[in-house]
Amino acid sequence: MGKGGLDAEARQGFALIAPPFLYTLLVLAAPLLTLLFYSFFLYKAGYGDLVAGFTLENYRQIWADPIFRAIMERSLWVSGLVTLVTVALAFPIAYYLSFVVAPERKALWLFLITIPFWTSYLIRVFLWKVIMEQNGVINSALVGLGILDQPVTMLRTVGAIVMTLAHAYAPFAILPIFVALEKIDRSLLEAGRDLGESRLMTFWRVTLPLAMPGVIAAALIVFIPTVGDYVTPELIGGGRIPMVANFIQVQMLGLDNRPLGSAMSVSAMLAVAVVSLVFLLLNRRFLKVRA
């Protein structure tokens, strides 16, 4: 093929990737760069004016603020707890779907797992709020069965936030774990049992290590967005258990301090990136291709 043919193919390839590349640049890169630039601006308190320039004062201010540090720590801790609960509940479902459900019925099960996506995330959060209210389904059932004498307060607790987020992100955890389990060569499991291993030890030594790439992917998919979740802490927590996204909203919209809010956003992204990288490094041996 001549040089002209190669140039034509290159132009054709560029024409194919240009629209999604530009779309990604506008939707993802532009907002992030805007936040980054704003985080180095100055803000005149009382005037609402922005002074363009380069300053690290916003970053010094937020990391010197014990309230921000406490909220950041709470956000990471709650997100870690949500990730643990979600993956722990998702793994048995994915395992059952991969190893127990007949092949011809797996598509139906996957279809059922995606049903929560048919409704808005906001609607699902509102439904959990209704379920966990004083006169909600859970309290009414417990009181009706005589387990409780009077309704208990379930909303405005960390447990309620964790339960709501775990339900919302469960499909995101089930699907990557299911894909990893589906890739496991079943002959390896048969070989383990032929060598005298019990089903439990075969699972521990063969199935679980081979499924870890899916588990790690599920953990990251759940952990990263839940750190910055705004809706659930606001509606389920009633504003009493704010996370970093709620704190950023106050700075951005409530106080109109966009530079400080941008610095908080960038700091939160960096904190999540560091935690994610540490998690990947600790589990890097599971991500290696196994013969």
Short mmCIF file of C-alpha atoms in Angstrom, two decimals:
data_model
loop_
_atom_site.label_atom_id
_atom_site.label_comp_id
_atom_site.label_asym_id
_atom_site.label_seq_id
_atom_site.Cartn_x
_atom_site.Cartn_y
_atom_site.Cartn_z
CA MET A 1 0.00 0.00 0.00
CA GLY A 2 1.37 3.40 -0.99
CA LYS A 3 1.92 6.45 1.12
CA GLY A 4 -1.25 8.03 -0.21
CA GLY A 5 -3.26 5.02 0.95
CA LEU A 6 -1.80 5.26 4.43
CA ASP A 7 -2.58 8.98 4.60
CA ALA A 8 -6.16 8.30 3.52
CA GLU A 9 -6.54 5.65 6.23
CA ALA A 10 -5.06 8.02 8.80
CA ARG A 11 -7.49 10.76 7.82
CA GLN A 12 -10.38 8.31 7.93
CA GLY A 13 -9.34 7.09 11.37
CA PHE A 14 -8.99 10.64 12.63
CA ALA A 15 -12.44 11.49 11.27
CA LEU A 16 -13.87 8.53 13.21
CA ILE A 17 -12.27 9.36 16.56
CA ALA A 18 -12.57 13.17 16.32
CA PRO A 19 -16.27 13.47 17.36
CA PRO A 20 -16.04 11.31 20.51
CA PHE A 21 -12.68 12.88 21.38
CA LEU A 22 -14.07 16.40 21.12
CA TYR A 23 -17.17 15.36 23.06
CA THR A 24 -15.02 13.89 25.83
CA LEU A 25 -12.85 17.00 25.84
CA LEU A 26 -15.84 19.29 26.24
CA VAL A 27 -17.79 17.19 28.74
CA LEU A 28 -14.94 15.95 30.94
CA ALA A 29 -11.74 17.89 30.46
CA ALA A 30 -13.21 21.40 30.19
CA PRO A 31 -15.07 21.31 33.55
CA LEU A 32 -12.04 19.81 35.31
CA LEU A 33 -9.70 22.44 33.88
CA THR A 34 -12.18 25.16 34.86
CA LEU A 35 -12.20 23.91 38.44
CA LEU A 36 -8.42 23.75 38.45
CA PHE A 37 -8.05 27.32 37.20
CA TYR A 38 -10.66 28.66 39.62
CA SER A 39 -8.90 27.01 42.55
CA PHE A 40 -5.93 29.35 42.10
CA PHE A 41 -8.05 32.53 41.98
CA LEU A 42 -8.58 34.91 44.87
CA TYR A 43 -11.97 35.75 46.34
CA LYS A 44 -12.80 39.06 47.96
CA ALA A 45 -15.10 38.31 50.84
CA GLY A 46 -18.12 40.58 50.95
CA TYR A 47 -17.76 41.69 47.35
CA GLY A 48 -18.05 38.42 45.48
CA ASP A 49 -15.28 39.47 43.09
CA LEU A 50 -12.74 37.07 41.64
CA VAL A 51 -9.14 38.09 41.12
CA ALA A 52 -7.37 36.11 38.43
CA GLY A 53 -3.87 34.99 39.32
CA PHE A 54 -1.98 32.19 40.95
CA THR A 55 -2.23 31.57 44.66
CA LEU A 56 -2.14 28.54 46.92
CA GLU A 57 -4.07 30.36 49.64
CA ASN A 58 -7.28 28.43 48.92
CA TYR A 59 -5.51 25.10 49.41
CA ARG A 60 -3.75 26.30 52.54
CA GLN A 61 -7.06 27.53 53.94
CA ILE A 62 -9.04 24.34 53.38
CA TRP A 63 -6.36 21.95 54.66
CA ALA A 64 -5.86 24.11 57.72
CA ASP A 65 -9.61 23.94 58.38
CA PRO A 66 -10.39 21.09 60.83
CA ILE A 67 -14.00 21.01 59.63
CA PHE A 68 -12.97 20.27 56.04
CA ARG A 69 -10.51 17.61 57.16
CA ALA A 70 -13.16 15.97 59.33
CA ILE A 71 -15.72 15.98 56.49
CA MET A 72 -13.14 14.64 54.04
CA GLU A 73 -12.25 11.83 56.43
CA ARG A 74 -15.95 11.04 56.95
CA SER A 75 -16.53 10.96 53.19
CA LEU A 76 -13.66 8.51 52.65
CA TRP A 77 -14.74 6.37 55.61
CA VAL A 78 -18.40 6.24 54.57
CA SER A 79 -17.46 5.48 50.96
CA GLY A 80 -15.12 2.74 52.10
CA LEU A 81 -17.90 1.24 54.21
CA VAL A 82 -20.33 1.47 51.29
CA THR A 83 -17.78 -0.23 49.04
CA LEU A 84 -17.23 -3.04 51.54
CA VAL A 85 -20.96 -3.67 52.02
CA THR A 86 -21.75 -3.43 48.31
CA VAL A 87 -18.98 -5.78 47.17
CA ALA A 88 -19.73 -8.23 49.99
CA LEU A 89 -23.38 -8.41 48.92
CA ALA A 90 -22.62 -8.35 45.19
CA PHE A 91 -20.13 -11.22 45.16
CA PRO A 92 -22.58 -13.98 46.20
CA ILE A 93 -25.10 -12.75 43.64
CA ALA A 94 -22.49 -12.69 40.88
CA TYR A 95 -21.20 -16.12 41.96
CA TYR A 96 -24.70 -17.60 41.91
CA LEU A 97 -25.36 -16.05 38.52
CA SER A 98 -22.11 -17.39 37.06
CA PHE A 99 -21.93 -20.88 38.59
CA VAL A 100 -25.50 -21.87 39.42
CA VAL A 101 -27.85 -20.22 36.92
CA ALA A 102 -28.25 -22.13 33.66
CA PRO A 103 -26.47 -20.48 30.70
CA GLU A 104 -29.70 -19.91 28.80
CA ARG A 105 -31.17 -17.96 31.74
CA LYS A 106 -28.20 -15.72 32.53
CA ALA A 107 -29.35 -13.05 30.10
CA LEU A 108 -32.68 -12.85 31.93
CA TRP A 109 -30.92 -12.43 35.27
CA LEU A 110 -28.67 -9.71 33.89
CA PHE A 111 -31.77 -8.00 32.55
CA LEU A 112 -33.38 -8.12 36.00
CA ILE A 113 -30.24 -6.71 37.63
CA THR A 114 -30.44 -3.64 35.39
CA ILE A 115 -34.06 -2.88 36.35
CA PRO A 116 -33.03 -0.30 39.02
CA PHE A 117 -31.54 1.80 36.22
CA TRP A 118 -35.01 2.21 34.76
CA THR A 119 -35.84 4.78 37.41
CA SER A 120 -34.02 7.96 38.35
CA TYR A 121 -31.39 7.77 41.07
CA LEU A 122 -33.20 10.61 42.84
CA ILE A 123 -36.47 8.64 42.85
CA ARG A 124 -34.73 5.61 44.33
CA VAL A 125 -33.27 7.73 47.13
CA PHE A 126 -36.72 9.19 47.85
CA LEU A 127 -38.14 5.66 48.01
CA TRP A 128 -35.55 4.67 50.61
CA LYS A 129 -36.45 7.78 52.58
CA VAL A 130 -40.10 6.72 52.57
CA ILE A 131 -39.16 3.16 53.57
CA MET A 132 -37.02 4.27 56.52
CA GLU A 133 -39.25 7.01 57.91
CA GLN A 134 -40.82 6.76 61.37
CA ASN A 135 -44.04 5.43 59.85
CA GLY A 136 -42.28 3.72 56.96
CA VAL A 137 -42.36 0.12 55.84
CA ILE A 138 -39.53 -1.13 58.07
CA ASN A 139 -40.73 0.49 61.29
CA SER A 140 -44.35 -0.48 60.62
CA ALA A 141 -43.35 -4.10 60.04
CA LEU A 142 -41.16 -4.29 63.15
CA VAL A 143 -43.82 -2.69 65.35
CA GLY A 144 -46.56 -4.85 63.84
CA LEU A 145 -44.55 -8.03 64.54
CA GLY A 146 -43.98 -6.94 68.13
CA ILE A 147 -40.21 -6.72 67.70
CA LEU A 148 -40.27 -3.01 68.58
CA ASP A 149 -42.54 -1.17 70.97
CA GLN A 150 -42.25 2.08 69.06
CA PRO A 151 -40.64 3.22 65.79
CA VAL A 152 -36.92 3.91 65.81
CA THR A 153 -35.08 6.70 64.06
CA MET A 154 -33.47 5.27 60.93
CA LEU A 155 -32.99 8.40 58.87
CA ARG A 156 -30.19 10.87 59.53
CA THR A 157 -27.77 8.06 60.38
CA VAL A 158 -24.65 6.74 58.69
CA GLY A 159 -26.26 3.31 58.44
CA ALA A 160 -29.15 4.72 56.41
CA ILE A 161 -26.75 6.47 54.05
CA VAL A 162 -24.68 3.30 53.62
CA MET A 163 -27.79 1.18 52.97
CA THR A 164 -29.12 3.60 50.34
CA LEU A 165 -25.80 3.95 48.52
CA ALA A 166 -25.16 0.19 48.62
CA HIS A 167 -28.50 -0.44 46.95
CA ALA A 168 -27.94 2.29 44.35
CA TYR A 169 -24.51 1.02 43.31
CA ALA A 170 -25.13 -2.74 43.63
CA PRO A 171 -25.49 -3.34 39.86
CA PHE A 172 -22.17 -1.56 39.27
CA ALA A 173 -20.52 -4.10 41.58
CA ILE A 174 -22.35 -7.22 40.41
CA LEU A 175 -21.59 -6.88 36.71
CA PRO A 176 -17.75 -6.62 36.79
CA ILE A 177 -17.52 -9.44 39.33
CA PHE A 178 -19.80 -11.57 37.14
CA VAL A 179 -17.61 -10.89 34.09
CA ALA A 180 -14.48 -11.91 36.03
CA LEU A 181 -16.13 -15.12 37.25
CA GLU A 182 -17.31 -15.97 33.75
CA LYS A 183 -13.72 -15.81 32.48
CA ILE A 184 -12.51 -18.45 34.96
CA ASP A 185 -11.62 -21.72 33.26
CA ARG A 186 -13.84 -24.33 34.93
CA SER A 187 -11.21 -27.00 34.35
CA LEU A 188 -9.02 -25.26 36.94
CA LEU A 189 -11.73 -25.78 39.56
CA GLU A 190 -12.09 -29.44 38.56
CA ALA A 191 -8.32 -29.86 38.81
CA GLY A 192 -8.35 -28.43 42.30
CA ARG A 193 -11.02 -30.87 43.42
CA ASP A 194 -9.21 -33.75 41.69
CA LEU A 195 -6.15 -32.92 43.80
CA GLY A 196 -8.19 -33.42 46.95
CA GLU A 197 -9.15 -29.86 47.78
CA SER A 198 -12.57 -29.23 49.29
CA ARG A 199 -15.01 -26.90 47.56
CA LEU A 200 -14.26 -24.21 50.15
CA MET A 201 -10.49 -24.43 49.68
CA THR A 202 -10.88 -24.53 45.90
CA PHE A 203 -12.91 -21.35 46.12
CA TRP A 204 -10.34 -19.73 48.42
CA ARG A 205 -7.25 -20.73 46.45
CA VAL A 206 -8.53 -20.70 42.87
CA THR A 207 -11.87 -18.93 42.35
CA LEU A 208 -11.35 -15.91 44.60
CA PRO A 209 -7.83 -14.99 43.34
CA LEU A 210 -8.95 -15.30 39.72
CA ALA A 211 -12.03 -13.17 40.44
CA MET A 212 -10.05 -10.41 42.19
CA PRO A 213 -9.66 -8.21 39.10
CA GLY A 214 -13.46 -7.99 38.96
CA VAL A 215 -13.66 -7.36 42.70
CA ILE A 216 -11.10 -4.56 42.47
CA ALA A 217 -12.90 -3.03 39.51
CA ALA A 218 -16.20 -3.20 41.39
CA ALA A 219 -14.65 -1.62 44.48
CA LEU A 220 -13.23 1.29 42.50
CA ILE A 221 -16.45 1.77 40.52
CA VAL A 222 -18.38 2.05 43.80
CA PHE A 223 -15.82 3.92 45.91
CA ILE A 224 -14.98 6.76 43.53
CA PRO A 225 -18.50 8.14 42.88
CA THR A 226 -19.81 7.59 46.42
CA VAL A 227 -17.14 9.89 47.87
CA GLY A 228 -18.67 12.77 45.94
CA ASP A 229 -22.32 11.80 46.34
CA TYR A 230 -24.49 14.78 47.24
CA VAL A 231 -28.10 13.60 47.02
CA THR A 232 -28.07 10.76 49.56
CA PRO A 233 -26.40 12.62 52.46
CA GLU A 234 -28.73 15.55 51.83
CA LEU A 235 -32.00 13.58 51.67
CA ILE A 236 -31.28 10.51 53.81
CA GLY A 237 -28.90 12.25 56.20
CA GLY A 238 -31.12 15.30 56.43
CA GLY A 239 -28.07 17.54 56.11
CA ARG A 240 -26.86 16.43 59.55
CA ILE A 241 -24.16 14.11 58.17
CA PRO A 242 -22.64 16.21 55.40
CA MET A 243 -20.05 14.76 53.09
CA VAL A 244 -17.52 16.61 50.99
CA ALA A 245 -19.94 17.23 48.10
CA ASN A 246 -22.37 18.96 50.45
CA PHE A 247 -19.56 21.12 51.82
CA ILE A 248 -18.51 22.06 48.27
CA GLN A 249 -22.12 22.95 47.39
CA VAL A 250 -22.27 25.38 50.31
CA GLN A 251 -19.10 27.14 49.12
CA MET A 252 -20.08 27.17 45.45
CA LEU A 253 -23.75 28.13 45.68
CA GLY A 254 -24.46 29.14 49.26
CA LEU A 255 -21.48 31.46 49.76
CA ASP A 256 -20.61 31.96 46.07
CA ASN A 257 -16.95 31.30 46.91
CA ARG A 258 -16.06 29.47 43.72
CA PRO A 259 -12.27 29.50 44.21
CA LEU A 260 -12.52 27.85 47.63
CA GLY A 261 -15.13 25.39 46.39
CA SER A 262 -12.94 24.56 43.40
CA ALA A 263 -9.96 23.98 45.67
CA MET A 264 -12.07 21.63 47.76
CA SER A 265 -13.17 19.76 44.63
CA VAL A 266 -9.59 19.36 43.37
CA SER A 267 -8.42 18.28 46.83
CA ALA A 268 -11.21 15.71 47.05
CA MET A 269 -10.31 14.32 43.62
CA LEU A 270 -6.66 14.05 44.63
CA ALA A 271 -7.57 12.29 47.89
CA VAL A 272 -9.73 9.79 46.00
CA ALA A 273 -6.96 9.26 43.44
CA VAL A 274 -4.40 8.56 46.17
CA VAL A 275 -6.68 6.07 47.95
CA SER A 276 -7.49 4.35 44.66
CA LEU A 277 -3.82 4.06 43.70
CA VAL A 278 -2.93 2.66 47.11
CA PHE A 279 -5.72 0.12 46.76
CA LEU A 280 -4.50 -0.91 43.32
CA LEU A 281 -0.89 -1.20 44.48
CA LEU A 282 -1.88 -3.38 47.42
CA ASN A 283 -3.77 -5.71 45.07
CA ARG A 284 -1.53 -5.49 42.00
CA ARG A 285 -0.65 -9.18 42.15
CA PHE A 286 -4.30 -10.06 41.44
CA LEU A 287 -4.33 -7.87 38.33
CA LYS A 288 -1.51 -9.72 36.64
CA VAL A 289 -2.38 -12.06 33.82
CA ARG A 290 -2.29 -15.59 35.09
CA ALA A 291 -1.25 -18.49 32.94
#
